[in-house]
PDB file of C-alpha atoms in Angstrom:
ATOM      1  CA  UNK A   1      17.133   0.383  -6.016  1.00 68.00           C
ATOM      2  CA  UNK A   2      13.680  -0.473  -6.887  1.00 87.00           C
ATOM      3  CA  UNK A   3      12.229   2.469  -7.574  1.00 93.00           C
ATOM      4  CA  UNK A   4       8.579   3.271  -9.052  1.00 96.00           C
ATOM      5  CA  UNK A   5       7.953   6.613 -10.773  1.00 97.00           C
ATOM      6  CA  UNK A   6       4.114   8.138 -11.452  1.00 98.00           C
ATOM      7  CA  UNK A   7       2.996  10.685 -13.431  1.00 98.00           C
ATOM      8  CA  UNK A   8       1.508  13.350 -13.454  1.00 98.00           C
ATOM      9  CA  UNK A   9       1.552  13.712  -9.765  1.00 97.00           C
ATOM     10  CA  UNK A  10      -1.453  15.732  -9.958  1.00 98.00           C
ATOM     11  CA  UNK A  11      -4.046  16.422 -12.717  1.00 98.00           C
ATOM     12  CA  UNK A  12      -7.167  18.538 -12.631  1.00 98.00           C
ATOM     13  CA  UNK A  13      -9.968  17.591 -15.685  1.00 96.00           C
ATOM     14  CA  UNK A  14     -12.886  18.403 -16.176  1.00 97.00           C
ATOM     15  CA  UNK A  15     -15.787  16.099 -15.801  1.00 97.00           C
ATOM     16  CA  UNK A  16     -16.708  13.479 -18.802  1.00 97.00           C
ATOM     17  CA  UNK A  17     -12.799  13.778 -19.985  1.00 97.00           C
ATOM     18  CA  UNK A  18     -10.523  11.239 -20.089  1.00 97.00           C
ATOM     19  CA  UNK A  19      -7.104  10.933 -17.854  1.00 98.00           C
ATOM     20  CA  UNK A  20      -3.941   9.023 -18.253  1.00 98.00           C
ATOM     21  CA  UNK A  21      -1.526   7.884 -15.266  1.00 98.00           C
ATOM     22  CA  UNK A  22       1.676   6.418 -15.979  1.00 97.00           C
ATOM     23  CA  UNK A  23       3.243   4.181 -13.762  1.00 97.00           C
ATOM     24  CA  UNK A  24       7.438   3.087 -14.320  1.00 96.00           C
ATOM     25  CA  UNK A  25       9.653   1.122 -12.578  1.00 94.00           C
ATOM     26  CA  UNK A  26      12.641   2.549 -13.272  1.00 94.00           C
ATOM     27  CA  UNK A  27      15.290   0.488 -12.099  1.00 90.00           C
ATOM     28  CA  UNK A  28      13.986  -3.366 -12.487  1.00 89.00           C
ATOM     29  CA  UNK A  29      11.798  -4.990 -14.399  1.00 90.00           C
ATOM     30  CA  UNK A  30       8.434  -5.488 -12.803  1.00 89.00           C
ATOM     31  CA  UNK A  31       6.684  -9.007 -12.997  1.00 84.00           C
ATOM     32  CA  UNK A  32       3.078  -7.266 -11.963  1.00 91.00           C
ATOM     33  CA  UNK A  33       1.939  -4.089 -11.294  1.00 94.00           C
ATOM     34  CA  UNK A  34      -1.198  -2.759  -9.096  1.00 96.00           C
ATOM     35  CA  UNK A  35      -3.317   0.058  -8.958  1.00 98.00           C
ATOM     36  CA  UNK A  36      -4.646   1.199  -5.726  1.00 98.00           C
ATOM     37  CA  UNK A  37      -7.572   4.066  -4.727  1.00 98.00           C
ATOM     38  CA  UNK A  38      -7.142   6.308  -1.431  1.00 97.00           C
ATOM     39  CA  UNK A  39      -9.790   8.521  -0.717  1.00 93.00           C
ATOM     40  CA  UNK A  40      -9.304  11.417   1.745  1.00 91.00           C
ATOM     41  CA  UNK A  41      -8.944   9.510   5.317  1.00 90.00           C
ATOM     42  CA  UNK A  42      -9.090   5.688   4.604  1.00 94.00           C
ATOM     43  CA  UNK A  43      -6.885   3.125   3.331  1.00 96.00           C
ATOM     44  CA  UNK A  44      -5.872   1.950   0.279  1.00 97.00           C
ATOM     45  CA  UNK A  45      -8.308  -0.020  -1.928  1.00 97.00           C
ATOM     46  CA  UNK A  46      -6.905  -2.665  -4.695  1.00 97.00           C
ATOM     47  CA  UNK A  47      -8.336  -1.605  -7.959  1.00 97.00           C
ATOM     48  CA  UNK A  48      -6.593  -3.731 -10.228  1.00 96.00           C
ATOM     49  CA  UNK A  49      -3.572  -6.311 -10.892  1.00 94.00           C
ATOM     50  CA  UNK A  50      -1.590  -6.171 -14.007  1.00 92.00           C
ATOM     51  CA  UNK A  51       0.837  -8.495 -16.111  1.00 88.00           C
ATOM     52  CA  UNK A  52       3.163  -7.544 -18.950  1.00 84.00           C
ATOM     53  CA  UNK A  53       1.002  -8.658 -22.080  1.00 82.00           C
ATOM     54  CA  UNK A  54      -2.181  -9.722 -20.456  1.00 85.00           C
ATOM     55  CA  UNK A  55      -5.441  -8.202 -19.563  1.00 88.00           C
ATOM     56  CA  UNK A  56      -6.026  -6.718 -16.275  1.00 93.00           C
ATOM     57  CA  UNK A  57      -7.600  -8.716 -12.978  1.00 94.00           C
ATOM     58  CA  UNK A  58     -10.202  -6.422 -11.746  1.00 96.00           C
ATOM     59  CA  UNK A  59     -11.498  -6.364  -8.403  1.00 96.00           C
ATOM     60  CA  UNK A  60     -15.191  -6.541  -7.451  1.00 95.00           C
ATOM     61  CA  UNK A  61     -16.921  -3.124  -7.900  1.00 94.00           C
ATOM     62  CA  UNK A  62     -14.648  -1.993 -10.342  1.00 96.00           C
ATOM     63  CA  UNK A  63     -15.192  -0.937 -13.580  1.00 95.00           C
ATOM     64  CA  UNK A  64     -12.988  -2.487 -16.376  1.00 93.00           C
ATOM     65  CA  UNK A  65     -14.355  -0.059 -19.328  1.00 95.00           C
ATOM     66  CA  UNK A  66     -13.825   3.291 -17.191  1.00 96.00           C
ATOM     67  CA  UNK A  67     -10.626   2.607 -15.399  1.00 97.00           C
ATOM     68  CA  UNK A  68      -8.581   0.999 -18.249  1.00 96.00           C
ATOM     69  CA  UNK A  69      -5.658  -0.409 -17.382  1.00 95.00           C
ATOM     70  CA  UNK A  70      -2.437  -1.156 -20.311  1.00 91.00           C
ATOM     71  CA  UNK A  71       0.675  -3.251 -18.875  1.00 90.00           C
ATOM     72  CA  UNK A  72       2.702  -2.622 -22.516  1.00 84.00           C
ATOM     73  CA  UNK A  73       5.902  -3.566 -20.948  1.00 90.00           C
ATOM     74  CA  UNK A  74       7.367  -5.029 -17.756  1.00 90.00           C
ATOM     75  CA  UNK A  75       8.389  -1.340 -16.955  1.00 93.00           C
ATOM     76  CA  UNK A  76       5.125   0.561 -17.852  1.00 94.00           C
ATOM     77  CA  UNK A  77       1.658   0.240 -16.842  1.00 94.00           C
ATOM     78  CA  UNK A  78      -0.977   2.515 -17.533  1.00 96.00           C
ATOM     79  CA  UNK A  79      -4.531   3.912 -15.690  1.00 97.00           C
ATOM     80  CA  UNK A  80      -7.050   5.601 -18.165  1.00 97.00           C
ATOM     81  CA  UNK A  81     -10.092   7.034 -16.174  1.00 98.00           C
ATOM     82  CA  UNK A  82     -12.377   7.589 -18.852  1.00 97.00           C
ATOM     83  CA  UNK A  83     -15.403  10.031 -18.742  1.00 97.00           C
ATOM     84  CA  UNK A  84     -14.440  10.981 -15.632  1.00 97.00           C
ATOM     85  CA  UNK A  85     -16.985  12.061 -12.663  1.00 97.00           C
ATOM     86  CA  UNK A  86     -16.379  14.397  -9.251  1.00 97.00           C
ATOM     87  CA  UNK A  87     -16.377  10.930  -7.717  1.00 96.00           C
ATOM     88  CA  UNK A  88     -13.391   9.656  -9.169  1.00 97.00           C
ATOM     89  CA  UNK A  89     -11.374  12.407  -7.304  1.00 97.00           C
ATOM     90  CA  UNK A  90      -9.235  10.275  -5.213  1.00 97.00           C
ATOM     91  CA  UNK A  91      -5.615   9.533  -4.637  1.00 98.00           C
ATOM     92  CA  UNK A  92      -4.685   6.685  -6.905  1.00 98.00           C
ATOM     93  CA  UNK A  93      -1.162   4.686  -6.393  1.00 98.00           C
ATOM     94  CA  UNK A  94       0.934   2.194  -7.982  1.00 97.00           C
ATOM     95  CA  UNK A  95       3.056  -0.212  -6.883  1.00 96.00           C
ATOM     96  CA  UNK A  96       5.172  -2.667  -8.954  1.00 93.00           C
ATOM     97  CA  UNK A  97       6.981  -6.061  -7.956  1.00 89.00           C
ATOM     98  CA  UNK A  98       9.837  -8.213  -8.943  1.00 81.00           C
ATOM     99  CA  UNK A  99      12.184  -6.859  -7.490  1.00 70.00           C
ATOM    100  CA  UNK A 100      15.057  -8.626  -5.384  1.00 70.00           C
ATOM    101  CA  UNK A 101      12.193 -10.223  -3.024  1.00 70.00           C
ATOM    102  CA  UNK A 102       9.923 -10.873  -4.905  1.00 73.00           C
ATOM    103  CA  UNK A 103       6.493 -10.682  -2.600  1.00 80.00           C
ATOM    104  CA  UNK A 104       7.564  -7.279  -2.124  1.00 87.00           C
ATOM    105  CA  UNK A 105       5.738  -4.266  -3.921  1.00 91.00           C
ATOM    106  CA  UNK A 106       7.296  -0.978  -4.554  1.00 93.00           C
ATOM    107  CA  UNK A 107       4.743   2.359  -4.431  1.00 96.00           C
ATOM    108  CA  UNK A 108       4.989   5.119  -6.065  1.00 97.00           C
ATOM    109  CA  UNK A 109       4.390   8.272  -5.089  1.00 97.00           C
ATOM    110  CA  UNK A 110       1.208   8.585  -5.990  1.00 98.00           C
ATOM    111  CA  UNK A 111      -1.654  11.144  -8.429  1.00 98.00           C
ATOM    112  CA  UNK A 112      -4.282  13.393  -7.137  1.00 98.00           C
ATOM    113  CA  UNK A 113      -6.979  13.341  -9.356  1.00 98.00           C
ATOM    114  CA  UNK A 114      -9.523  16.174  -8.968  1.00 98.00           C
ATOM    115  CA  UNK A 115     -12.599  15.946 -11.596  1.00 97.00           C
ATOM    116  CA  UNK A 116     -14.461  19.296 -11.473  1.00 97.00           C
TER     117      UNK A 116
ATOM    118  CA  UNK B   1     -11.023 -13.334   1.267  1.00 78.00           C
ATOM    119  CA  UNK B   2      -8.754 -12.023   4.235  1.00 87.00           C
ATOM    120  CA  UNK B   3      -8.988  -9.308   6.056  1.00 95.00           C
ATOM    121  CA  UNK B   4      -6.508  -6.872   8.185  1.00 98.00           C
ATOM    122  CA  UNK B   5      -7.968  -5.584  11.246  1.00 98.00           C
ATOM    123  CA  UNK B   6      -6.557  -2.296  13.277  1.00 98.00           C
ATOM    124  CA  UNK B   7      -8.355  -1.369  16.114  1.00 96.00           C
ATOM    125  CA  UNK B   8      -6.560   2.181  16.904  1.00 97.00           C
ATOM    126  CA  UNK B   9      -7.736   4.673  14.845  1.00 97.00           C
ATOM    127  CA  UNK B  10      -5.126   7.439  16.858  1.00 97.00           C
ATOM    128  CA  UNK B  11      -2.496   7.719  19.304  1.00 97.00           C
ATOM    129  CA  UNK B  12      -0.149   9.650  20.629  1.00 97.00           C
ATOM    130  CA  UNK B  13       2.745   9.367  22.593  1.00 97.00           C
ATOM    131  CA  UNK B  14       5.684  11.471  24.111  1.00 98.00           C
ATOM    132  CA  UNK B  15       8.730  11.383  22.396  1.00 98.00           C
ATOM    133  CA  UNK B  16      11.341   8.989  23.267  1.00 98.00           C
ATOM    134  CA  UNK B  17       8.202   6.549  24.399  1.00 98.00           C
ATOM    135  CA  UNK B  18       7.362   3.251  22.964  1.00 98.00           C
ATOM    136  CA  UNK B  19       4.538   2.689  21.488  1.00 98.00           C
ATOM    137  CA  UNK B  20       2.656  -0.601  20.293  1.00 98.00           C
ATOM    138  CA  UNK B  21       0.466  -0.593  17.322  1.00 98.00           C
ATOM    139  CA  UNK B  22      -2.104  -3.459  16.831  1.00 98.00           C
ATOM    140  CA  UNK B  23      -3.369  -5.329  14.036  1.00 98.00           C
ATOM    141  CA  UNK B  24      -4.933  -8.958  13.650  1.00 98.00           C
ATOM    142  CA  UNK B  25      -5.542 -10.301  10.541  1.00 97.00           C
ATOM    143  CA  UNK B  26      -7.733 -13.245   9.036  1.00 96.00           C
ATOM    144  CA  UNK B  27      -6.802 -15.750   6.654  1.00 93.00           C
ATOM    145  CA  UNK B  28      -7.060 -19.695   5.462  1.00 91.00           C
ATOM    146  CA  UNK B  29      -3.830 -19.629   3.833  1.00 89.00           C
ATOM    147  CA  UNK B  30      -0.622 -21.053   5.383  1.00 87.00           C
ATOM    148  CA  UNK B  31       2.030 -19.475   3.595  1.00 89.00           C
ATOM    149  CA  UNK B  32       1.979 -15.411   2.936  1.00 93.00           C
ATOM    150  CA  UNK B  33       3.451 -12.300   4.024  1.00 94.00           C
ATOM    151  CA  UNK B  34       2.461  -9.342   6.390  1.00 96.00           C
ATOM    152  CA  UNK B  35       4.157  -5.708   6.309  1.00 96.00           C
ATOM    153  CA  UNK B  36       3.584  -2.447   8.095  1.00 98.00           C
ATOM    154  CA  UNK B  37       3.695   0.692   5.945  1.00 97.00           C
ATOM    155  CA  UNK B  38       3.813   4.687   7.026  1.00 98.00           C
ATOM    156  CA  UNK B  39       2.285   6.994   4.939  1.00 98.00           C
ATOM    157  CA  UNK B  40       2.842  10.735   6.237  1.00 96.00           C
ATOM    158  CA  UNK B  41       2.089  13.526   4.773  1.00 94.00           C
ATOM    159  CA  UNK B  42       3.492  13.288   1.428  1.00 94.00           C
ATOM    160  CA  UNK B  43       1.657  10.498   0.970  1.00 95.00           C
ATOM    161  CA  UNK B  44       4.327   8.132  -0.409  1.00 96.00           C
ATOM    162  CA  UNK B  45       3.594   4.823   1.164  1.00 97.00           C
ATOM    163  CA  UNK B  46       7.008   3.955   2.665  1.00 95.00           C
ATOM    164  CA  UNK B  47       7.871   0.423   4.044  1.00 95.00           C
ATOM    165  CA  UNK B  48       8.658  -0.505   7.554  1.00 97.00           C
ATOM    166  CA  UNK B  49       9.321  -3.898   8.228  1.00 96.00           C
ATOM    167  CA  UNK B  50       8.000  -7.281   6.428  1.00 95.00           C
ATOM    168  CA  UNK B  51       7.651 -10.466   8.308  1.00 95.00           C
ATOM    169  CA  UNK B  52       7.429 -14.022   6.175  1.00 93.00           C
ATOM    170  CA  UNK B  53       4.614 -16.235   7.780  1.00 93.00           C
ATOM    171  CA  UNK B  54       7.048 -19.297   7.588  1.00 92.00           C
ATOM    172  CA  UNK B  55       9.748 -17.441   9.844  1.00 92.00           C
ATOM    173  CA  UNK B  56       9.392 -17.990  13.287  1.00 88.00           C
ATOM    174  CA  UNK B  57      11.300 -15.118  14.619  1.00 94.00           C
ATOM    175  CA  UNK B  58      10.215 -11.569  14.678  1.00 97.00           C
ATOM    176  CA  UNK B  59      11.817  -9.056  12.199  1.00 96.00           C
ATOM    177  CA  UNK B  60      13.452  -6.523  13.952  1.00 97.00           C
ATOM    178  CA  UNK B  61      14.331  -2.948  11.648  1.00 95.00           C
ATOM    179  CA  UNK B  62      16.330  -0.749  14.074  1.00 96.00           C
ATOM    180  CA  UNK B  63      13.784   1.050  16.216  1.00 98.00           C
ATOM    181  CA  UNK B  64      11.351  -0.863  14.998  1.00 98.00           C
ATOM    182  CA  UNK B  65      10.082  -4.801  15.832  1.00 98.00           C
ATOM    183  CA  UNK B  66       7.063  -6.964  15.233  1.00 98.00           C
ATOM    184  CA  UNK B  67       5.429  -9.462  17.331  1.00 98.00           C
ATOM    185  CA  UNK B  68       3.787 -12.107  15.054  1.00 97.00           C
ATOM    186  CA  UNK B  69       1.238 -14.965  16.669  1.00 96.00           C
ATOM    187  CA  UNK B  70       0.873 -16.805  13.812  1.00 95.00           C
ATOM    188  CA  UNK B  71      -1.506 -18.969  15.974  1.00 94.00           C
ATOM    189  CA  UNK B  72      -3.112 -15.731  16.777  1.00 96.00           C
ATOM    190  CA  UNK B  73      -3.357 -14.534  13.667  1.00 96.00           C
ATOM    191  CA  UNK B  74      -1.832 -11.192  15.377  1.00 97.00           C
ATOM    192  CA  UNK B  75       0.742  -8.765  13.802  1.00 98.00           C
ATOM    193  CA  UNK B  76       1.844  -5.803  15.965  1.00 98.00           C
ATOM    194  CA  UNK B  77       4.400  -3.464  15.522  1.00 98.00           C
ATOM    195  CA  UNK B  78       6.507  -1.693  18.153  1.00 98.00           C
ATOM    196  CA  UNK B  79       8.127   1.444  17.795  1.00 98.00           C
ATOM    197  CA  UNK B  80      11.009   2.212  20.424  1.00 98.00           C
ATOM    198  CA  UNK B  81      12.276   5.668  21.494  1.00 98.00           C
ATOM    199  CA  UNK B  82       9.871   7.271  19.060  1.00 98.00           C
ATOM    200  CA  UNK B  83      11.000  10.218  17.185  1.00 98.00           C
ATOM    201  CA  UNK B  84       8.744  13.746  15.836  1.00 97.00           C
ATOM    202  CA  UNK B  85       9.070  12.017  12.369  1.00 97.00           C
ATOM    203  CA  UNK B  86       7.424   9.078  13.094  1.00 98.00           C
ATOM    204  CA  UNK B  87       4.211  10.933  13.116  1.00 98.00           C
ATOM    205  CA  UNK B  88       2.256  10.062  10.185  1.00 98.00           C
ATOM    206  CA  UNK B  89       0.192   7.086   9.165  1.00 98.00           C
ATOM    207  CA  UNK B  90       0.922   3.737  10.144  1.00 98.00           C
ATOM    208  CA  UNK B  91      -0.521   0.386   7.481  1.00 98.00           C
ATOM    209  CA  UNK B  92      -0.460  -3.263   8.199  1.00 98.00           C
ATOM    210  CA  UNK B  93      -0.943  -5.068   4.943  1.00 97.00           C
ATOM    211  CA  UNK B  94      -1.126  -8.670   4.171  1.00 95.00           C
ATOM    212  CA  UNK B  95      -0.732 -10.767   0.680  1.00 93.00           C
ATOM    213  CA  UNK B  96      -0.771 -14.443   0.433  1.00 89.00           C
ATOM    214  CA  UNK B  97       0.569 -14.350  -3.941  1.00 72.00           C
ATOM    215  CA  UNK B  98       3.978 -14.120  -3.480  1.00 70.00           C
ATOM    216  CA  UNK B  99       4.162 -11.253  -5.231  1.00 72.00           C
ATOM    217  CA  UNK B 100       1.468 -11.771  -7.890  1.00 82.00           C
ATOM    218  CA  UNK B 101      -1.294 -10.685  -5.720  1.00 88.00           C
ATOM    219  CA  UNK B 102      -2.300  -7.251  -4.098  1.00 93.00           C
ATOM    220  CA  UNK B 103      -1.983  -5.992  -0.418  1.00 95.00           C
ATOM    221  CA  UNK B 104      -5.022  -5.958   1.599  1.00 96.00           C
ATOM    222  CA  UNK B 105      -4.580  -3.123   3.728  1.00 98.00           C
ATOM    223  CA  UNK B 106      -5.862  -2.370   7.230  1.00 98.00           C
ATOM    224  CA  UNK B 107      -8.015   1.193   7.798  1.00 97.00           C
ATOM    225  CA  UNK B 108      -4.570   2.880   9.689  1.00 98.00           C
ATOM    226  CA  UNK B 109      -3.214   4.015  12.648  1.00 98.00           C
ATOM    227  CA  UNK B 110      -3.082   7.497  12.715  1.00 98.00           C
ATOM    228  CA  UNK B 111       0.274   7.957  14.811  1.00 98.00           C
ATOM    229  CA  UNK B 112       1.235  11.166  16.616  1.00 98.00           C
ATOM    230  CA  UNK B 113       4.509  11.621  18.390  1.00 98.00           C
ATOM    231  CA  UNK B 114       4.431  14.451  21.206  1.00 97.00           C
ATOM    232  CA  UNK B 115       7.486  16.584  21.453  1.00 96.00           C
TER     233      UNK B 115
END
């Protein structure tokens, strides 16, 4: 149980395109969902919170109108990196909660984005 | 705003060793939650063991066992007879939402088990 889905897994675009990530919970229905950033050797940096119906929380540094984020159902959240730059290549993951415990998050697997 | 501290960028062990991974933490709240992840290759973060701050006793997942100082503000995790796929990338995350906030992640352990 409590699995989180994300597609694509990897996308290549070119720069000052736009790029959608989807991001399911497949097998519960998820109170709030995250997105996180990974760049090649660190950790993984919050981006954003999400709630079914309600506008994103985003955190300090982080642009609201380029990484738009869509929460249209407690099973589906979206990222939209918009006009896109070689410094949004990163590794960008979801993770979903409200599951059986509910502090607990559930990742997904996770999309390489490469902006050439 | 907390923060998750680990001080062990690498290590490596033998197989079959224990091994001890650190990480402190720092926080005003009294009630929240601390976890270790591995991430190897694949990327897929993958969950080890969670420890409630209100439970006294250390959480214990097979080979695996914390020692939380709550006093300390300490969270290590202890990985016994260590096996070639526990090399990979080792987490320790904290949240104090209950679910409604996001992990704040340490920078990693970068683990590497020795055949």
């Amino acid at each position: 149980g409590a699995v989180v889905s994300q597609h694509p897994s990897r996308v290549i675009c070119k720069s000052g395109t736009s790029v959608k990530i989807e991001c399911r919970s497949l097998d519960f229905q998820a109170t709030t969902m995250f997105w996180y950033r990974q760049f090649p050797k660190q950790s993984l940096m919050l981006m954003a919170t999400s709630n079914e119906g309600s506008k994103a929380t985003y955190e300090q540094g982080v642009e609201k109108d380029k990484f738009l984020i869509n929460h249209a159902s407690l099973t589906l959240s979206t990222l939209t990196v918009t006009s896109a730059h070689p410094e949004d290549s990163s590794f960008y993951i979801c993770s979903a909660s409200g599951g059986s415990l509910n502090y607990e998050q559930y990742f997904g697997p996770g999309t390489r984005l490469t902006v050439t | 705003a907390q923060t998750v501290t680990q001080s062990q960028p690498e290590m490596s062990v033998q197989e079959a060793e224990t091994v001890t991974l650190s990480c402190t933490y720092d926080t005003s709240e009294n009630n929240y939650y601390l976890f270790w992840y591995k991430q190897p290759p694949s990327r897929q973060m993958i969950l080890v063991i969670r420890q409630e701050a209100y439970k006294q006793q250390n959480a214990t997942e097979n080979r695996f066992s914390v020692n939380f100082q709550k006093a300390a503000k300490s969270f290590s995790l202890k990985i016994s007879d260590s096996q070639l796929g526990d090399t990979a990338m080792y987490f320790c995350a904290f949240t104090s939402g209950g679910g409604a906030d996001g992990l704040t992640f340490g920078k990693g352990t970068h683990l590497i088990i020795q055949p």
